[in-house]
mmCIF file of C-alpha atoms in Angstrom:
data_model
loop_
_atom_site.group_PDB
_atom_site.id
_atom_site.type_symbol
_atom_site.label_atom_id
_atom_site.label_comp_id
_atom_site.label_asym_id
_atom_site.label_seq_id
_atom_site.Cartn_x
_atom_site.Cartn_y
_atom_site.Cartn_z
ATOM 1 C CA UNK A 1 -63.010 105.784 -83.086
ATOM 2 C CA UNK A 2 -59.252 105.847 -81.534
ATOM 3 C CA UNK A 3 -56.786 104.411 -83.610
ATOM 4 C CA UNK A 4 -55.719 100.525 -82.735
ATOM 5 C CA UNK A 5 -52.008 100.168 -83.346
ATOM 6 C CA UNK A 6 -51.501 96.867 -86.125
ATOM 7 C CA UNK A 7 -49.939 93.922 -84.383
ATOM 8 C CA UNK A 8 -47.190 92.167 -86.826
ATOM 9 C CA UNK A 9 -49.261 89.515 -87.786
ATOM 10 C CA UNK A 10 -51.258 93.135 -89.215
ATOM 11 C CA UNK A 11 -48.375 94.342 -91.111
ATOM 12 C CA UNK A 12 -48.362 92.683 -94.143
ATOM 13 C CA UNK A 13 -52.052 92.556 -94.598
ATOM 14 C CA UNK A 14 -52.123 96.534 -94.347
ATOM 15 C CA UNK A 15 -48.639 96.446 -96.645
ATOM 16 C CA UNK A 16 -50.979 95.224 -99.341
ATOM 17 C CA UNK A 17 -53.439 97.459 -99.034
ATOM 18 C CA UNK A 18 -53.793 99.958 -101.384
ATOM 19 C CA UNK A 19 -52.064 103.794 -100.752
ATOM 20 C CA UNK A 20 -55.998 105.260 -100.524
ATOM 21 C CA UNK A 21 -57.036 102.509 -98.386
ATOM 22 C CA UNK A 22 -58.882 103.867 -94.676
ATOM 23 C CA UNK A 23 -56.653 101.441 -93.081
ATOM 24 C CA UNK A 24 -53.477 102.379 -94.960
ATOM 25 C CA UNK A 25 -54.258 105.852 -94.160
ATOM 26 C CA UNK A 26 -55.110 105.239 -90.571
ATOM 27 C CA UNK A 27 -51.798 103.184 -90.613
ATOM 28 C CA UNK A 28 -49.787 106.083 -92.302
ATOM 29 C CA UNK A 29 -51.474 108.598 -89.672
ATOM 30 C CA UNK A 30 -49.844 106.907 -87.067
ATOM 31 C CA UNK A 31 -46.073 107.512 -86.391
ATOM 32 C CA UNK A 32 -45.724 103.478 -84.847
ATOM 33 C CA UNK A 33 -47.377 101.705 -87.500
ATOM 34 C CA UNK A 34 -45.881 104.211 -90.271
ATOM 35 C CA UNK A 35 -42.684 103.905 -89.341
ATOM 36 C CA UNK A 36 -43.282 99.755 -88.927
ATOM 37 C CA UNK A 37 -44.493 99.602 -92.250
ATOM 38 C CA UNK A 38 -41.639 101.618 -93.701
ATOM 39 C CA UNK A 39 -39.106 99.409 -91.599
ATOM 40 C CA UNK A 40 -40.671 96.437 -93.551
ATOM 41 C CA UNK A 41 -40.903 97.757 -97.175
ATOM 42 C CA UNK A 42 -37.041 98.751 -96.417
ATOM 43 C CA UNK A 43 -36.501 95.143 -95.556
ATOM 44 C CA UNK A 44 -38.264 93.533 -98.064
ATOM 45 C CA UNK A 45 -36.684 95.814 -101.081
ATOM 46 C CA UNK A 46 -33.409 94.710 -100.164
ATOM 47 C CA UNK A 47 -29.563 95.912 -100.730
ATOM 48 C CA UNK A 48 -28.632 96.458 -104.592
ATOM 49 C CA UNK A 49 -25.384 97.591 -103.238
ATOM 50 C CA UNK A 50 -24.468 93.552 -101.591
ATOM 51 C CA UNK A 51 -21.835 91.489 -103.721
ATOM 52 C CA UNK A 52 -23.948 89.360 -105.628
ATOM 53 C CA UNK A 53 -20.867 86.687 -104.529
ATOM 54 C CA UNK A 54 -21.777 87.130 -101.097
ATOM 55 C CA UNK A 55 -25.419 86.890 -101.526
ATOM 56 C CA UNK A 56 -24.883 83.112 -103.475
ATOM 57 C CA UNK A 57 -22.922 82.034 -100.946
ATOM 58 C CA UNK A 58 -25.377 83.216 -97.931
ATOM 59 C CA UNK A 59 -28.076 81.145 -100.491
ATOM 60 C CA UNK A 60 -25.641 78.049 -100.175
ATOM 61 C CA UNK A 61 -25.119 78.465 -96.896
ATOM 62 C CA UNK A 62 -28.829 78.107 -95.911
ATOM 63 C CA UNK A 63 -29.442 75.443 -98.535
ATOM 64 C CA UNK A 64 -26.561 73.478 -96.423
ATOM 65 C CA UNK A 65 -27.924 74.386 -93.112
ATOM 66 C CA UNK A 66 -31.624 73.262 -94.323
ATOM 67 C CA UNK A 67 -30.732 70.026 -96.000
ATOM 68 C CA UNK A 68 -28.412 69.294 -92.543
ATOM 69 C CA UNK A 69 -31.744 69.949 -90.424
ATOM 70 C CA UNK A 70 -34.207 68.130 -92.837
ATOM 71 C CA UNK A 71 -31.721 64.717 -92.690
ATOM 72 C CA UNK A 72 -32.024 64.588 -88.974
ATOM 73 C CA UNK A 73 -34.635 62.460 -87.450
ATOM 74 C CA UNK A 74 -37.331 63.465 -85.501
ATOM 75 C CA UNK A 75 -36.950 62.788 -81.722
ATOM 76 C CA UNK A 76 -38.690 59.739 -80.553
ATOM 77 C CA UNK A 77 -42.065 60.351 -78.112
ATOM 78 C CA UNK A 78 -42.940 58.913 -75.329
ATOM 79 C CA UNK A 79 -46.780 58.601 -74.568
ATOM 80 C CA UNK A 80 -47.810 57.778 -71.413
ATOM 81 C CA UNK A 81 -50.376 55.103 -70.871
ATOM 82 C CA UNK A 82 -54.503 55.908 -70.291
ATOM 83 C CA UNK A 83 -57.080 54.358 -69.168
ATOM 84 C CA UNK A 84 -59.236 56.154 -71.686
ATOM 85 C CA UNK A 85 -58.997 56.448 -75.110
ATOM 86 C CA UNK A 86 -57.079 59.658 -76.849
ATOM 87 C CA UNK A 87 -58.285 60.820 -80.043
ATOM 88 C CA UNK A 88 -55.521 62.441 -82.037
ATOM 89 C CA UNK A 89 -55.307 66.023 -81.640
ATOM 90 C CA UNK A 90 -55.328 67.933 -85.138
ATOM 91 C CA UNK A 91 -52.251 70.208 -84.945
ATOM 92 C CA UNK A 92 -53.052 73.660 -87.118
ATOM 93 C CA UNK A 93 -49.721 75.648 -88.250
ATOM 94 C CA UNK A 94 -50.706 79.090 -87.733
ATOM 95 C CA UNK A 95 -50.535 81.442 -91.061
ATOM 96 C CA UNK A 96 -47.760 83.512 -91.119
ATOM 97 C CA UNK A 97 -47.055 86.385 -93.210
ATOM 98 C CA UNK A 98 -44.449 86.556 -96.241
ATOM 99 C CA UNK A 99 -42.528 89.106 -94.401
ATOM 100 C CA UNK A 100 -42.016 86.832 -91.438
ATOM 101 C CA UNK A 101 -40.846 84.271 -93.767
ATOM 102 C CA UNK A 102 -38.551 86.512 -95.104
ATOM 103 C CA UNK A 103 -37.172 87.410 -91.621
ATOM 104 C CA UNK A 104 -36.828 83.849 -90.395
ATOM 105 C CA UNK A 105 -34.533 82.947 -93.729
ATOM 106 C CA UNK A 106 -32.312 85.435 -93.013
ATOM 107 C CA UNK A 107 -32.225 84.826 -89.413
ATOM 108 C CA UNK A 108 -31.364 80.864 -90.790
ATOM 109 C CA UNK A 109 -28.359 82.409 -93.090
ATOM 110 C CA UNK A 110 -26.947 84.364 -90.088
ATOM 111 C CA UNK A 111 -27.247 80.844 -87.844
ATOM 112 C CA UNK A 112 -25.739 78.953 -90.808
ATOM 113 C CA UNK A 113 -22.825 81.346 -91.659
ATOM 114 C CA UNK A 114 -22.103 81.528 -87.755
ATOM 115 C CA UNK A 115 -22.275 77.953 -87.127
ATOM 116 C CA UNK A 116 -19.642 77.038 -90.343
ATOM 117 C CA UNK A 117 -21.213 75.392 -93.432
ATOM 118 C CA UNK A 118 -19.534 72.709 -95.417
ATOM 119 C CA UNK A 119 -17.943 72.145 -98.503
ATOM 120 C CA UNK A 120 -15.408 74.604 -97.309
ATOM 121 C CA UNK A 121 -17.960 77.411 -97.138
ATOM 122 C CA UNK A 122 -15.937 80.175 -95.233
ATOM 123 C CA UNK A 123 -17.533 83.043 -93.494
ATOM 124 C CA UNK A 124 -18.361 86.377 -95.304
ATOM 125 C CA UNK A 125 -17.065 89.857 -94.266
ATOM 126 C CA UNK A 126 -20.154 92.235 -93.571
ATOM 127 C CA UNK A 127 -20.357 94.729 -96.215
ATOM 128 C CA UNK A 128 -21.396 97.712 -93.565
ATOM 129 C CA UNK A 129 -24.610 98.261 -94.735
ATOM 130 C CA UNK A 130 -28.127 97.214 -93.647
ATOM 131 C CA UNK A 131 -30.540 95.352 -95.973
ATOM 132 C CA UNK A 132 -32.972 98.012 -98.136
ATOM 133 C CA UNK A 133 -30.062 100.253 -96.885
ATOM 134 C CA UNK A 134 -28.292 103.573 -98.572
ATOM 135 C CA UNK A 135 -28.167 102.658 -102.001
ATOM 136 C CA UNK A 136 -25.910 103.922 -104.707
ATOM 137 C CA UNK A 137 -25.884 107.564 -103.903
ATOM 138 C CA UNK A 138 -24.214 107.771 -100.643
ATOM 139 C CA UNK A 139 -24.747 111.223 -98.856
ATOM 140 C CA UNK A 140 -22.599 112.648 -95.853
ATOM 141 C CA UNK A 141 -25.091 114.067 -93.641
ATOM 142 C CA UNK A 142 -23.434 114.463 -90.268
ATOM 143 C CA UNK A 143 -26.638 115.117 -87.663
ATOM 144 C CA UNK A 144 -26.092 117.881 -84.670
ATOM 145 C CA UNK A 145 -28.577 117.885 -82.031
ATOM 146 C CA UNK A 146 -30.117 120.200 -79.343
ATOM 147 C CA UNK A 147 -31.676 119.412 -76.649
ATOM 148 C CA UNK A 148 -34.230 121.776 -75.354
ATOM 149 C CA UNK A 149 -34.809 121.717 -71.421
ATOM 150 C CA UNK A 150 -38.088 122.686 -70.959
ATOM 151 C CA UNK A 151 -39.764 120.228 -73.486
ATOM 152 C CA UNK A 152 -37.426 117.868 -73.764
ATOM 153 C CA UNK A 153 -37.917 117.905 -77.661
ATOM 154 C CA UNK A 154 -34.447 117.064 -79.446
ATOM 155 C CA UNK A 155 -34.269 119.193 -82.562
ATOM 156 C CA UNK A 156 -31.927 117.101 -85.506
ATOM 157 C CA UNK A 157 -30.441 119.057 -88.001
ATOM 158 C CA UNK A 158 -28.264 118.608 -91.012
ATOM 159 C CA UNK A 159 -26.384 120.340 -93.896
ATOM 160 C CA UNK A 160 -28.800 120.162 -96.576
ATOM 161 C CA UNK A 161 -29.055 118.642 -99.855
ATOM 162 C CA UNK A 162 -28.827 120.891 -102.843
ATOM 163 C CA UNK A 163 -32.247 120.820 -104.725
ATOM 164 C CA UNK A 164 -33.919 118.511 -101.747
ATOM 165 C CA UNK A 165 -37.520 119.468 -101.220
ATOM 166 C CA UNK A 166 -38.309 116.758 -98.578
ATOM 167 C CA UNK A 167 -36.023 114.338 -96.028
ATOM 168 C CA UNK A 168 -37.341 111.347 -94.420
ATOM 169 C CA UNK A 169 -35.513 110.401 -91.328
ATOM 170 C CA UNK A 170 -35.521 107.057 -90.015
ATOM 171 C CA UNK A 171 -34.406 106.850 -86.231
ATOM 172 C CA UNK A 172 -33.487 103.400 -84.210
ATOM 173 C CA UNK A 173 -32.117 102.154 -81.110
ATOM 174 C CA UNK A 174 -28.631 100.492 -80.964
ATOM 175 C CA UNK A 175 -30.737 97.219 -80.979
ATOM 176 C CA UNK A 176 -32.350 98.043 -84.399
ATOM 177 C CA UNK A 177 -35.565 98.503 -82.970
ATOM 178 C CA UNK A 178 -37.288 101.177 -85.045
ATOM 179 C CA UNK A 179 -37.461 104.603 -83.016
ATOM 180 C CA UNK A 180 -39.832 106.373 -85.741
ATOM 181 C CA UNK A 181 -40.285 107.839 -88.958
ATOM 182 C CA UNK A 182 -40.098 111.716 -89.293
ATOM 183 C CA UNK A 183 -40.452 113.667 -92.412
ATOM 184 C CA UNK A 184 -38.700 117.221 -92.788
ATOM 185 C CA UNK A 185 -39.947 119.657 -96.014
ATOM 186 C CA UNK A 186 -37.865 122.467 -96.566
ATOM 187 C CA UNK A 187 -35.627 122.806 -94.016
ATOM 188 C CA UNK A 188 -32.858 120.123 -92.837
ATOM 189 C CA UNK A 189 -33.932 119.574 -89.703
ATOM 190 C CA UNK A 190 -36.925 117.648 -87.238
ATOM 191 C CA UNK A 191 -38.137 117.963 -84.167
ATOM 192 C CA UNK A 192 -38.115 114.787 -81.839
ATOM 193 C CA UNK A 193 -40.043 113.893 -78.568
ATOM 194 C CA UNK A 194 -37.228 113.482 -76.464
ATOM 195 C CA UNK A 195 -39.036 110.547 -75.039
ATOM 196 C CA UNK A 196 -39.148 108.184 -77.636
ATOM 197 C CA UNK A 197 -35.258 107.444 -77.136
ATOM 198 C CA UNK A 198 -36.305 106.147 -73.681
ATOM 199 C CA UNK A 199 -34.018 106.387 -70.968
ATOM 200 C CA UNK A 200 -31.301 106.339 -73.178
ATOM 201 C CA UNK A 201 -31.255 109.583 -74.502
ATOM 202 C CA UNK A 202 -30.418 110.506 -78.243
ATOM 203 C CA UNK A 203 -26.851 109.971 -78.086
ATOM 204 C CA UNK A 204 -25.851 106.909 -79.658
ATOM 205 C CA UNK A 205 -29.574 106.373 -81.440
ATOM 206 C CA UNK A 206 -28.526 105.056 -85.019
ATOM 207 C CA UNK A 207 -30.021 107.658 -87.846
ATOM 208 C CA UNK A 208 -30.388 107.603 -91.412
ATOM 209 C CA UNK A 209 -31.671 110.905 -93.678
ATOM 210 C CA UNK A 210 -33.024 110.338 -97.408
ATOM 211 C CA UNK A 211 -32.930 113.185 -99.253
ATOM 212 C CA UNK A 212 -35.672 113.716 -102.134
ATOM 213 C CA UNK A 213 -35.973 116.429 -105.012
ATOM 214 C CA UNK A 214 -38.640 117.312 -107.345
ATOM 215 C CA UNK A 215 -37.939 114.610 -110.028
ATOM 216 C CA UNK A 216 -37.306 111.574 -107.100
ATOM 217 C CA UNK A 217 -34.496 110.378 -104.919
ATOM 218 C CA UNK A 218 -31.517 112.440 -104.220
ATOM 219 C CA UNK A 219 -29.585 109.597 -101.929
ATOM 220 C CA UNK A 220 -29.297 108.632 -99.177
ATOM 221 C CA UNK A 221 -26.453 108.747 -95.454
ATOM 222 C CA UNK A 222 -25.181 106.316 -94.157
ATOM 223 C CA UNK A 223 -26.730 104.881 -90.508
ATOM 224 C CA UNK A 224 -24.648 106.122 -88.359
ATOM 225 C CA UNK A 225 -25.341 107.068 -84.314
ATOM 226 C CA UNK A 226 -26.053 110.501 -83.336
ATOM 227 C CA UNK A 227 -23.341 112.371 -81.275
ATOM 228 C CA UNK A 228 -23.391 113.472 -77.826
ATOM 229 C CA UNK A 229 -24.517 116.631 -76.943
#
């Protein structure tokens, strides 16, 4: 049967599953939903390295922002008038997934820092790294890539990482949409479809490598965008 790729509603039903799971492995087997699911466990682990000042006062700032929507009334509705009678129509809030939850809350901080809370809530400086981002061992990994011709593959390579057995190489757009999910053993260095950057091309693709040994995590580069050829 041809693999079905997981719609997001999907993703955090097949999240839960367990690691032997058919549909975790069918998941895993394919490079969209793998790297989909890793892109959400990334999120939903979080940033150790963020102040934990700035994170209470992105917590007040929502709190601010939610209490300042909650206190405004709901806007009056005007029915127009029937000959027949209308029974009321049962309205159903579709289920949605912890994940999303998660998503829309920090969507809510950004809207809530942007906007200006009160109580002289000022806004916070970014702290350069993306949530479930490097961590505390920061590697510098600067990427080179090569372009072959012919096949259009784009080959990424790296210095490597004394004692790494494996890389995992996360790949997205300048939007933050997720590109893919490669895994190198051995050797620094992956080979890329060169269509999967899209029209685009590689340069300017935001990458991040996580290097692994034997005994667990090694660290982790910054994202960064890949250079021009």
């Amino acid at each position: 049967m041809s693999h079905q790729c997981a719609g997001s509603a999907e993703l955090a039903r097949l999240a839960a599953l367990p690691a032997d799971d058919a549909e975790r492995l069918e998941a895993a087997a394919c490079p969209r939903c793998d790297s989909l699911l890793r892109a959400q466990a990334a999120f939903l682990a979080g940033d150790p390295s963020i102040p934990a000042d700035e994170a209470d006062r992105a917590r007040a700032a929502l709190a601010a922002r939610l209490a300042e929507l909650a206190a405004k009334p709901a806007p009056a509705r005007r029915l127009r008038p029937s000959p027949v009678a209308v029974l009321p129509v049962r309205r159903v809030r579709p289920a949605v997934p912890r994940w999303a939850w998660g998503a829309g809350l920090a969507a809510t901080v950004a809207l809530a820092i942007l906007l200006g809370a009160p109580d002289g809530l000022r806004p916070v400086r970014p702290s350069g790294v993306l949530r479930g981002g490097a961590g505390a061992t920061a590697l510098d990994l600067p990427v080179a890539i090569d372009v072959d011709q012919g096949t259009g593959q784009v080959r990424l390579a790296w210095p490597a990482v004394a004692g790494a057995t494996r890389y995992e190489v996360e790949l997205y757009t300048s939007d933050l949409d997720t590109i893919g999910a490669f895994t190198a053993t051995g050797e620094p260095s992956v080979l890329v479809d060169g269509a999967a950057f899209g029209k685009a091309g590689p340069a300017g693709a935001l990458c991040r490598i996580r290097a692994y040994r034997a005994e667990g995590a090694a660290g982790a580069s910054r994202l960064a965008p890949l250079p021009g050829r």
